[in-house]
Amino acid sequence: MRIITHKAISQYARLHADARLALDEWYIKTEKSQWNCFSDIKQTFNSVDSVGNKRYVFNVKGNSYRIIALILFVPKIVYIRFIGTHAEYGKIKDCSTI
């Protein structure tokens, strides 16, 4: 999968150093994947949730952090739309619009 963009992960990890390793692991696993559907993502990340409108929520570092990504299966592109703490994620009213 092609991830747009690693810069979001790098910037977030600078502010939250304890998340760096987990975010890097997510990036590496995602980049090596060739997902064609939601069940493929589930095989890689068991705790992922589909929230509609091609958006998926990933739990990172034991659910301390969350990533919301827009995933386009045919061109194999993952757009990082949000990285934040569980509490920050909880303030989002509708993940499918991010």
mmCIF file of C-alpha atoms in Angstrom:
data_model
loop_
_atom_site.group_PDB
_atom_site.id
_atom_site.type_symbol
_atom_site.label_atom_id
_atom_site.label_comp_id
_atom_site.label_asym_id
_atom_site.label_seq_id
_atom_site.Cartn_x
_atom_site.Cartn_y
_atom_site.Cartn_z
ATOM 1 C CA MET A 1 0.000 0.000 0.000
ATOM 2 C CA ARG A 2 1.144 3.528 -0.693
ATOM 3 C CA ILE A 3 0.708 5.721 2.383
ATOM 4 C CA ILE A 4 0.039 9.434 2.095
ATOM 5 C CA THR A 5 1.989 10.679 4.048
ATOM 6 C CA HIS A 6 4.712 9.475 6.395
ATOM 7 C CA LYS A 7 5.261 13.095 7.373
ATOM 8 C CA ALA A 8 2.065 13.005 9.475
ATOM 9 C CA ILE A 9 3.456 10.097 11.481
ATOM 10 C CA SER A 10 6.863 11.746 11.906
ATOM 11 C CA GLN A 11 5.357 15.015 13.081
ATOM 12 C CA TYR A 12 3.006 13.306 15.524
ATOM 13 C CA ALA A 13 5.805 11.119 16.893
ATOM 14 C CA ARG A 14 7.898 14.207 17.619
ATOM 15 C CA LEU A 15 5.152 15.444 19.923
ATOM 16 C CA HIS A 16 4.355 12.014 21.394
ATOM 17 C CA ALA A 17 7.649 10.141 21.621
ATOM 18 C CA ASP A 18 6.035 7.189 23.387
ATOM 19 C CA ALA A 19 3.981 6.525 20.230
ATOM 20 C CA ARG A 20 6.913 6.515 17.793
ATOM 21 C CA LEU A 21 7.643 2.781 17.797
ATOM 22 C CA ALA A 22 3.987 1.778 17.511
ATOM 23 C CA LEU A 23 3.351 4.293 14.707
ATOM 24 C CA ASP A 24 6.430 3.115 12.827
ATOM 25 C CA GLU A 25 5.280 -0.511 13.180
ATOM 26 C CA TRP A 26 1.833 0.441 11.827
ATOM 27 C CA TYR A 27 3.474 2.217 8.893
ATOM 28 C CA ILE A 28 5.753 -0.701 8.011
ATOM 29 C CA LYS A 29 2.968 -3.305 8.212
ATOM 30 C CA THR A 30 0.627 -1.123 6.170
ATOM 31 C CA GLU A 31 3.229 -0.330 3.533
ATOM 32 C CA LYS A 32 4.003 -4.039 3.026
ATOM 33 C CA SER A 33 0.331 -4.956 2.717
ATOM 34 C CA GLN A 34 -1.700 -5.412 -0.462
ATOM 35 C CA TRP A 35 -5.230 -5.021 0.849
ATOM 36 C CA ASN A 36 -8.173 -5.631 -1.467
ATOM 37 C CA CYS A 37 -10.992 -5.405 1.088
ATOM 38 C CA PHE A 38 -11.790 -4.864 4.762
ATOM 39 C CA SER A 39 -11.195 -8.516 5.660
ATOM 40 C CA ASP A 40 -7.620 -8.182 4.352
ATOM 41 C CA ILE A 41 -7.048 -5.274 6.733
ATOM 42 C CA LYS A 42 -8.516 -7.364 9.586
ATOM 43 C CA GLN A 43 -5.932 -10.064 8.914
ATOM 44 C CA THR A 44 -3.168 -7.499 9.404
ATOM 45 C CA PHE A 45 -4.770 -5.447 12.201
ATOM 46 C CA ASN A 46 -7.395 -7.419 14.113
ATOM 47 C CA SER A 47 -8.708 -4.385 16.000
ATOM 48 C CA VAL A 48 -9.396 -2.191 12.956
ATOM 49 C CA ASP A 49 -12.927 -0.814 12.536
ATOM 50 C CA SER A 50 -14.717 0.377 9.434
ATOM 51 C CA VAL A 51 -16.532 3.660 10.119
ATOM 52 C CA GLY A 52 -18.017 4.232 6.670
ATOM 53 C CA ASN A 53 -17.136 6.345 3.657
ATOM 54 C CA LYS A 54 -13.937 4.316 3.072
ATOM 55 C CA ARG A 55 -12.587 5.352 6.506
ATOM 56 C CA TYR A 56 -10.971 2.876 8.894
ATOM 57 C CA VAL A 57 -9.902 3.345 12.510
ATOM 58 C CA PHE A 58 -6.735 1.660 13.762
ATOM 59 C CA ASN A 59 -5.877 1.234 17.437
ATOM 60 C CA VAL A 60 -2.205 1.994 18.030
ATOM 61 C CA LYS A 61 -0.110 1.198 21.084
ATOM 62 C CA GLY A 62 -2.724 -0.764 22.968
ATOM 63 C CA ASN A 63 -5.515 1.669 22.071
ATOM 64 C CA SER A 64 -3.638 4.669 23.511
ATOM 65 C CA TYR A 65 -3.604 6.265 20.065
ATOM 66 C CA ARG A 66 -5.808 6.042 16.999
ATOM 67 C CA ILE A 67 -5.303 6.512 13.287
ATOM 68 C CA ILE A 68 -8.168 7.266 10.940
ATOM 69 C CA ALA A 69 -7.286 6.447 7.349
ATOM 70 C CA LEU A 70 -9.135 6.713 4.081
ATOM 71 C CA ILE A 71 -8.291 3.591 2.088
ATOM 72 C CA LEU A 72 -8.717 3.224 -1.655
ATOM 73 C CA PHE A 73 -8.279 -0.461 -2.442
ATOM 74 C CA VAL A 74 -8.007 -0.322 -6.246
ATOM 75 C CA PRO A 75 -5.110 2.141 -6.478
ATOM 76 C CA LYS A 76 -3.710 0.731 -3.169
ATOM 77 C CA ILE A 77 -3.526 4.102 -1.407
ATOM 78 C CA VAL A 78 -3.910 4.883 2.299
ATOM 79 C CA TYR A 79 -4.509 8.516 3.251
ATOM 80 C CA ILE A 80 -3.822 9.298 6.901
ATOM 81 C CA ARG A 81 -6.651 11.625 7.939
ATOM 82 C CA PHE A 82 -6.136 11.732 11.730
ATOM 83 C CA ILE A 83 -3.626 10.651 14.345
ATOM 84 C CA GLY A 84 -4.465 11.295 17.961
ATOM 85 C CA THR A 85 -4.959 10.004 21.448
ATOM 86 C CA HIS A 86 -7.953 7.933 22.386
ATOM 87 C CA ALA A 87 -9.391 11.009 24.144
ATOM 88 C CA GLU A 88 -8.909 13.228 21.063
ATOM 89 C CA TYR A 89 -10.568 10.573 18.925
ATOM 90 C CA GLY A 90 -13.505 10.495 21.325
ATOM 91 C CA LYS A 91 -14.250 14.159 20.530
ATOM 92 C CA ILE A 92 -14.797 13.436 16.826
ATOM 93 C CA LYS A 93 -18.504 13.482 16.024
ATOM 94 C CA ASP A 94 -18.356 11.633 12.702
ATOM 95 C CA CYS A 95 -15.210 9.771 11.635
ATOM 96 C CA SER A 96 -16.579 9.145 8.175
ATOM 97 C CA THR A 97 -16.247 12.837 7.298
ATOM 98 C CA ILE A 98 -12.603 13.261 8.237
#
